[in-house]
Short mmCIF file of C-alpha atoms and ligand atoms in Angstrom, two decimals:
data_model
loop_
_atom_site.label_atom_id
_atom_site.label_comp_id
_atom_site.label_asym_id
_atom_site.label_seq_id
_atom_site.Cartn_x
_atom_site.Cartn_y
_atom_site.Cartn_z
CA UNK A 109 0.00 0.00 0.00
CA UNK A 110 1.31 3.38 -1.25
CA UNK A 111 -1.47 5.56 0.06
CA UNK A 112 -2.10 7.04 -4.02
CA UNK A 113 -5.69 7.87 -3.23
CA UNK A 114 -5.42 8.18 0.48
CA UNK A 115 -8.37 10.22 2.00
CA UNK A 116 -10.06 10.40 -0.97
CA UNK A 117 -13.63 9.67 -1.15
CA UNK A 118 -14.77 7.63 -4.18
CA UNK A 119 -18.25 6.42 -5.23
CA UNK A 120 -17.68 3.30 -7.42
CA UNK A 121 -20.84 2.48 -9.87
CA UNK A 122 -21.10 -1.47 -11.15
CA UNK A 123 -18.65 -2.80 -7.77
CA UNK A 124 -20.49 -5.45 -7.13
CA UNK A 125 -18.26 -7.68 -9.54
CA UNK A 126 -15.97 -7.89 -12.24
CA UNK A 127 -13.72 -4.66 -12.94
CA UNK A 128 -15.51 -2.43 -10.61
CA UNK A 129 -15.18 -4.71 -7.66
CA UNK A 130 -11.21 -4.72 -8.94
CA UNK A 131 -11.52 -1.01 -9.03
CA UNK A 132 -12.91 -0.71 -5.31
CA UNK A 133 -10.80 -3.83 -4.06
CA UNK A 134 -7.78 -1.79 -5.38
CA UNK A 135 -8.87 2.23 -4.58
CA UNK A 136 -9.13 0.78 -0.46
CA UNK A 137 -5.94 -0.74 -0.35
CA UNK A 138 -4.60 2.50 -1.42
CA UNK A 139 -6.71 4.20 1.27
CA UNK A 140 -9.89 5.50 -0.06
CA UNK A 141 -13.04 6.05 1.44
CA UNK A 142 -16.11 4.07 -0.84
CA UNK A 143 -19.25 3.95 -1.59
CA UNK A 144 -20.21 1.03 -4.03
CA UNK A 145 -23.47 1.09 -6.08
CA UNK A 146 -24.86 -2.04 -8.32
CA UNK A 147 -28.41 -3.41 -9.62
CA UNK A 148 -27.72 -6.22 -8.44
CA UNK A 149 -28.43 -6.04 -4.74
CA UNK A 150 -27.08 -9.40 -2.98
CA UNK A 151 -24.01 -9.17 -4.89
CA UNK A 152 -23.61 -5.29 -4.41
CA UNK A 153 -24.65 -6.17 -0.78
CA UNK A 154 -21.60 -9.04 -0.20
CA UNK A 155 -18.68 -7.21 -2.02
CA UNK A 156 -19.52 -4.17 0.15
CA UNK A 157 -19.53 -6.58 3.25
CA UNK A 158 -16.46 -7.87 2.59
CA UNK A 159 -14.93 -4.66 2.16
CA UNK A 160 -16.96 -3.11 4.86
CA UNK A 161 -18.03 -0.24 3.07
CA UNK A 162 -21.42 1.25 2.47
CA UNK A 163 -23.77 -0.30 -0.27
CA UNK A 164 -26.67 1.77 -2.12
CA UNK A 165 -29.18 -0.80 -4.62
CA UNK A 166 -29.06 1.83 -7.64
CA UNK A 167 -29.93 1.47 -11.80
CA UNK A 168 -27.17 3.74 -13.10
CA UNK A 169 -29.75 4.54 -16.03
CA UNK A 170 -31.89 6.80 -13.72
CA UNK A 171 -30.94 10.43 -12.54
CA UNK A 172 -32.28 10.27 -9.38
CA UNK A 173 -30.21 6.78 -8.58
CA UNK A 174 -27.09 8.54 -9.30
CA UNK A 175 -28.07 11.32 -7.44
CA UNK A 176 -28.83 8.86 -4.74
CA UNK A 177 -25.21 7.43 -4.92
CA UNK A 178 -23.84 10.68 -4.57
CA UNK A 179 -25.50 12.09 -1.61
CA UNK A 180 -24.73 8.72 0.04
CA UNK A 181 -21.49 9.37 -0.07
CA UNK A 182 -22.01 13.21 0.80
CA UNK A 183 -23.94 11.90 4.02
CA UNK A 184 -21.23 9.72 5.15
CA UNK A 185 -17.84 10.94 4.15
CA UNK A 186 -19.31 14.68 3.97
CA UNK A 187 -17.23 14.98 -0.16
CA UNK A 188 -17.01 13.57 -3.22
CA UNK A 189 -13.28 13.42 -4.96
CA UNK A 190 -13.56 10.66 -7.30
CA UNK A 191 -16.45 8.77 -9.00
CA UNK A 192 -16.05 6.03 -11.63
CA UNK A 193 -19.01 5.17 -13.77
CA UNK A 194 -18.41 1.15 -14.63
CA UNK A 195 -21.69 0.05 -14.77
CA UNK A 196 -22.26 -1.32 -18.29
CA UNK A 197 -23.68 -4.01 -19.73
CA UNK A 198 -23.15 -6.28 -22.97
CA UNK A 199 -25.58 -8.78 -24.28
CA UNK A 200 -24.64 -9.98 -27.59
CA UNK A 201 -26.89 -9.10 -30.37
CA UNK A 202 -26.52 -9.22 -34.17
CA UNK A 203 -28.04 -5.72 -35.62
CA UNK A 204 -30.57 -7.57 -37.76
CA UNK A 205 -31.53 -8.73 -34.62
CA UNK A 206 -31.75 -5.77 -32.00
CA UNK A 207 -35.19 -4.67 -31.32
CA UNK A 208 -35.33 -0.70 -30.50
CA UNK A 209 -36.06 -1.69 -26.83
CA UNK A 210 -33.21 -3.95 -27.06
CA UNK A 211 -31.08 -0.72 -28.49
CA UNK A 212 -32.47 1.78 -25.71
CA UNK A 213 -31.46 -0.75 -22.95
CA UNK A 214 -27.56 -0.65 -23.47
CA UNK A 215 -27.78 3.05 -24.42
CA UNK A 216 -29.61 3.91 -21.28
CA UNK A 217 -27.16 1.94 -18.69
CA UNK A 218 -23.70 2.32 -20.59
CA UNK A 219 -24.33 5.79 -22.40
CA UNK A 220 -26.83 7.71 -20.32
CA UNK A 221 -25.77 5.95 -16.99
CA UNK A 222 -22.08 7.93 -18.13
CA UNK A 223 -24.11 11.24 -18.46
CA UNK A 224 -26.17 11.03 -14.79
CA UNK A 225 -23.15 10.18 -13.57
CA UNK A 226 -21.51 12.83 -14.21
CA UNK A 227 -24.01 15.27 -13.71
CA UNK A 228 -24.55 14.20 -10.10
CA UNK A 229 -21.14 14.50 -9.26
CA UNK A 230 -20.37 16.91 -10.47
CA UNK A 231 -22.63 19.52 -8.24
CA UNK A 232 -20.36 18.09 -5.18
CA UNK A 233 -17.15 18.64 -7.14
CA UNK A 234 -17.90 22.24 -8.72
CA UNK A 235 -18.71 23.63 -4.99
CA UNK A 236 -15.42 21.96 -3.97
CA UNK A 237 -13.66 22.89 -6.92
CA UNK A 238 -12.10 19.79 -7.41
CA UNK A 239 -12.50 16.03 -8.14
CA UNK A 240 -12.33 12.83 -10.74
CA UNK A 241 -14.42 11.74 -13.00
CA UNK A 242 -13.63 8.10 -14.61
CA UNK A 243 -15.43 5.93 -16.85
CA UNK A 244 -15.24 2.53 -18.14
CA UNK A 245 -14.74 2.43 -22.17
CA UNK A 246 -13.54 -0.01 -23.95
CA UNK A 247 -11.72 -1.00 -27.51
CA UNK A 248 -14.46 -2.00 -28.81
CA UNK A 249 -16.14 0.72 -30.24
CA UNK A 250 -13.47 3.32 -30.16
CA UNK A 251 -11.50 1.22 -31.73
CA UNK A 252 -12.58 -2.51 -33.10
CA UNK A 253 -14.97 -4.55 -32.75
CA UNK A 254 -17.07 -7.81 -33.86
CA UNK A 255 -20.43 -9.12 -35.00
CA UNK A 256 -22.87 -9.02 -32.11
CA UNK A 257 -21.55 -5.60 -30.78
CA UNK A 258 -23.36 -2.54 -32.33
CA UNK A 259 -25.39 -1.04 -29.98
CA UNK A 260 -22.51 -1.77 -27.39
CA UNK A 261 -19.79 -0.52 -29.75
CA UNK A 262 -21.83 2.60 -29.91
CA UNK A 263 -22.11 3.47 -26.31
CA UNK A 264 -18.47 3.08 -26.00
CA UNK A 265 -17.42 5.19 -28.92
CA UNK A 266 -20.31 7.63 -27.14
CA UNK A 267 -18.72 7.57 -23.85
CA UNK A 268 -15.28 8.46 -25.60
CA UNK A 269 -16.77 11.71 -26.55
CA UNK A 270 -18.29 12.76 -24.24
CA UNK A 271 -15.25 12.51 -21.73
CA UNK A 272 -13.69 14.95 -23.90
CA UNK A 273 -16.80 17.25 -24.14
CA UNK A 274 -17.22 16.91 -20.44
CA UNK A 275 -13.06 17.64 -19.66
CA UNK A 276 -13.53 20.47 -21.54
CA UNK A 277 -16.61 21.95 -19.51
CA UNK A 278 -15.09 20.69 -16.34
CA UNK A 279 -12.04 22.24 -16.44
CA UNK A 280 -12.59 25.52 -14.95
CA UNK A 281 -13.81 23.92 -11.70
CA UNK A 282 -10.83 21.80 -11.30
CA UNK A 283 -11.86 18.56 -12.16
CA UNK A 284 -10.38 15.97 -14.59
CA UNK A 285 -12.33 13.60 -16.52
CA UNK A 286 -10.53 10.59 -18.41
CA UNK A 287 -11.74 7.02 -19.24
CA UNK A 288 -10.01 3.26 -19.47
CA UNK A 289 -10.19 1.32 -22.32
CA UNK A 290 -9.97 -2.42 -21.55
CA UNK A 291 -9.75 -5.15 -24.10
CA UNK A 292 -10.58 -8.61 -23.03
CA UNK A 293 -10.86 -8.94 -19.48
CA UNK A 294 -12.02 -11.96 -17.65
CA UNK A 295 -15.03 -11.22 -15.24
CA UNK A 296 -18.37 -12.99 -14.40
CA UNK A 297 -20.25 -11.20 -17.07
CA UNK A 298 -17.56 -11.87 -19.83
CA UNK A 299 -18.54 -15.62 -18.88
CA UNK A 300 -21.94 -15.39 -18.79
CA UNK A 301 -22.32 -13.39 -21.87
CA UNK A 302 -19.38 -14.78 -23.80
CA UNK A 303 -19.07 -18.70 -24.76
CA UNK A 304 -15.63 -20.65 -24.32
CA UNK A 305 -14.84 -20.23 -28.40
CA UNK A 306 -15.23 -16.39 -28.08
CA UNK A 307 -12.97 -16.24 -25.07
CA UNK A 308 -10.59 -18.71 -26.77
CA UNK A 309 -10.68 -16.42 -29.99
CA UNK A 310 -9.99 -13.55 -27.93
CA UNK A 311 -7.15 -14.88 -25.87
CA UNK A 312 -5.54 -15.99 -28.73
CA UNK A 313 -5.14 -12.74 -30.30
CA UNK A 314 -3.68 -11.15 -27.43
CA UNK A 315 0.32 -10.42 -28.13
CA UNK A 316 0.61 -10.79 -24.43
CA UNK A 317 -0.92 -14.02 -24.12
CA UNK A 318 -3.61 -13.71 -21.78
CA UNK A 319 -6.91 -12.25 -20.94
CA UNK A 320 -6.48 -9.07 -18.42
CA UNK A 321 -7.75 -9.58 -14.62
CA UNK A 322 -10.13 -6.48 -13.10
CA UNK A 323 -6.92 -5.40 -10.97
CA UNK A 324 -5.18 -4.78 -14.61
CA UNK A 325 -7.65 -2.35 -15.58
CA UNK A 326 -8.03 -1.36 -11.93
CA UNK A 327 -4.35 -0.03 -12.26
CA UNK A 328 -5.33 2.48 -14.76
CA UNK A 329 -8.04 3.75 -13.06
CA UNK A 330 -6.02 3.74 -9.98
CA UNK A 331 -3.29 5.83 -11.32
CA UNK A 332 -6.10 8.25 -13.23
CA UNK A 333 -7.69 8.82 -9.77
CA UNK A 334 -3.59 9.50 -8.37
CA UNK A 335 -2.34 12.55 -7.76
CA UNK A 336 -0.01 11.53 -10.50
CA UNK A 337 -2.67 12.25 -13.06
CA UNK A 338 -3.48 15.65 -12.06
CA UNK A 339 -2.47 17.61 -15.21
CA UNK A 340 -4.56 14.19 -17.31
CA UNK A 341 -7.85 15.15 -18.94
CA UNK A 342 -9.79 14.27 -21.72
CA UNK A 343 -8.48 11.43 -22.33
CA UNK A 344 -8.33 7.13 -22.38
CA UNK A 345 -5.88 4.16 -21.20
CA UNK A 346 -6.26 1.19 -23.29
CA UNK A 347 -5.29 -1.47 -20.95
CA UNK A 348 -6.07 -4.41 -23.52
CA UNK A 349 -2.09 -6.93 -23.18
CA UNK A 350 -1.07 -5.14 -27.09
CA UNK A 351 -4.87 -6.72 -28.58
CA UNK A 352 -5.10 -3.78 -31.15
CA UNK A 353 -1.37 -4.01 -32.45
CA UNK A 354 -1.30 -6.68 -35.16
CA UNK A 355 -1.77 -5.60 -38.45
CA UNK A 356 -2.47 -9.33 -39.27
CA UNK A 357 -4.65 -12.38 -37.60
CA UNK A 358 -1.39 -14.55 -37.06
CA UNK A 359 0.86 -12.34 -35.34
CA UNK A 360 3.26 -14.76 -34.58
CA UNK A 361 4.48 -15.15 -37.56
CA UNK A 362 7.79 -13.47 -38.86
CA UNK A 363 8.47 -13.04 -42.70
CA UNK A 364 10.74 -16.22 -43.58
N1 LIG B 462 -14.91 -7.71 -19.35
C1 LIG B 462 -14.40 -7.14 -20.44
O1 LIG B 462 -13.71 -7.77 -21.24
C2 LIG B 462 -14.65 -5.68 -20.72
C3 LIG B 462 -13.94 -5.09 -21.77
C4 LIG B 462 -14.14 -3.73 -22.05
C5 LIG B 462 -15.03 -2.99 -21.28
N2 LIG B 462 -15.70 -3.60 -20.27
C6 LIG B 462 -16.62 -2.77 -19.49
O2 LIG B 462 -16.27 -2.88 -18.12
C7 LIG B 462 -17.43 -2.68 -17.32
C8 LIG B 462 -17.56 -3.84 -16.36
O3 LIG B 462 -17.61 -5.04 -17.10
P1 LIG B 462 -17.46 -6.47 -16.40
O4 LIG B 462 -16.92 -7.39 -17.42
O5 LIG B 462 -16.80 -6.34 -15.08
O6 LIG B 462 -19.03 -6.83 -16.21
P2 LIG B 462 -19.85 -7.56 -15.06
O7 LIG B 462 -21.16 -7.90 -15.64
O8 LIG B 462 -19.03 -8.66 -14.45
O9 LIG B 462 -20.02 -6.39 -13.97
C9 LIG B 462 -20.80 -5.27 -14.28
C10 LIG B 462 -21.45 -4.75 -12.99
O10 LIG B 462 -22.29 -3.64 -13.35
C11 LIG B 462 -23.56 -3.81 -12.70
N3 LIG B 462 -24.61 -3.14 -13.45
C12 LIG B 462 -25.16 -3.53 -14.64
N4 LIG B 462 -26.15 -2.69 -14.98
C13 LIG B 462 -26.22 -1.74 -14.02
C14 LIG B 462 -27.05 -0.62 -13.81
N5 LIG B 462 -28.04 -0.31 -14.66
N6 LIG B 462 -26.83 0.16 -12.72
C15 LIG B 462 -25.86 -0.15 -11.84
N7 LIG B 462 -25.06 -1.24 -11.96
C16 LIG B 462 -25.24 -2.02 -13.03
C17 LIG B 462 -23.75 -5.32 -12.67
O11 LIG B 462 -24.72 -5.73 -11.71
C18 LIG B 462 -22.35 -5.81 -12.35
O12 LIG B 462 -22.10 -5.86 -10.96
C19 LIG B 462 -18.59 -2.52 -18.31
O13 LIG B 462 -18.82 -1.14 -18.53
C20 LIG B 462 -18.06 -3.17 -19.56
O14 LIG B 462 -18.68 -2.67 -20.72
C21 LIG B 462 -15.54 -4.92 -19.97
#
């Protein structure tokens, strides 16, 4: 423990699993104070037990959740410094496929989830005149993807903008707002929404060799929240083991 976001106060938004439980597991060793908000109630409910930190039941997709989240931890810490919106959600869908319900879903939690996210934090942060703002992206969208990923490719290519757009409004009240870009990491959802052959496919076109773990992406965030990254806005980490360097599907290979 180094103490890189010590006495900070950080609401974390999709901890109950996966990357943000990485990202909370992570921000307390390094001396935080948390709040953790999920959907999903019994698991949001045992990850904050076994952290011993407060746990609010929250859908990301509504205003007055997020607002919720915030003045949780408002009441209990009495600030806000850093919030990271992870919540997001992936269900594989061919286009031809995707009803407009289907569409709105992933838009509302990954896209406008971002947005209330933001906005409620950032009443906290403006009257302080200072804090973080982090959000999960990801490569695909911004950068790749594959079949089955166009409304989620879309929210993360979305979310990409408006960090910068939101950087750029926030900067005159001394807060940063930046983004992580993780390629294939393994979590619970990845398994439940992902088969074996996709995982398989993934892992083997990553140049270092293995799918990422939450506390690899939790690094990023870690170091965005850090004092370190104080003159950082605007911006995204890909965190993704080299995925979108090969030029070529076997990348192994070396001209004979
Ligand atoms: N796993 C990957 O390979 C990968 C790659 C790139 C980006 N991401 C992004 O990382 C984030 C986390 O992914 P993960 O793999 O850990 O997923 P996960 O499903 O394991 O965890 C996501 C968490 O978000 C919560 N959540 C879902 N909808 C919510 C809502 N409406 N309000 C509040 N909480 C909600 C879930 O209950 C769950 O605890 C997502 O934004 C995802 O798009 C994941």
């Amino acid at each position: 423990m180094t103490g890189r976001v010590e006495g900070k106060v950080a609401v974390i938004v999709g901890a109950a699993r996966g990357i943000g439980k990485g990202i909370a597991l992570r921000f307390m060793k390094e001396g935080a104070s948390l709040v953790l908000a999920d959907s999903d109630a019994a698991y949001g409910q045992a990850t904050a037990d076994e952290l011993g930190v407060p746990f609010i039941h929250i859908d990301i997709s509504k205003m007055e959740d997020a607002e919720a989240a915030v003045a949780l931890a408002l009441a209990t810490f009495g600030r806000l410094d850093i919030v990271v919106q992870n919540a997001g959600i992936y269900p594989w869908q061919l286009i031809e496929n995707t009803s407009p319900d289907d569409w709105d879903r992933v838009m509302a939690v990954n896209l406008r989830g971002s947005f209330n996210a933001a906005r409620a934090a950032l009443v906290p942060m403006k009257a302080q005149g200072s804090g973080r703002m982090l959000f999960t992206s990801s490569i695909t969208g911004p950068h790749v993807t594959s079949p089955g990923h166009g409304h989620y490719s879309a929210t993360k290519a979305g979310i990409n903008g408006f960090i910068r757009s939101a950087a750029l409004e926030f900067s005159g009240y001394g807060i940063t707002v930046n983004g992580v870009e993780p390629g294939n990491i393994l979590t619970e959802g990845m398994q439940e929404q992902r088969g074996a052959a996709f995982i398989q496919n993934m892992e083997n076109a990553i140049p270092l060799g293995r799918l990422g773990t939450p506390r690899d992406v939790a690094n990023a965030f870690l170091f965005l929240a850090s004092d370190d990254a104080s003159y950082i806005t605007g911006t995204t980490i890909v965190v993704d083991g080299g995925q979108l360097l090969p030029e070529g599907a076997d990348f192994r290979i070396l001209p004979s």
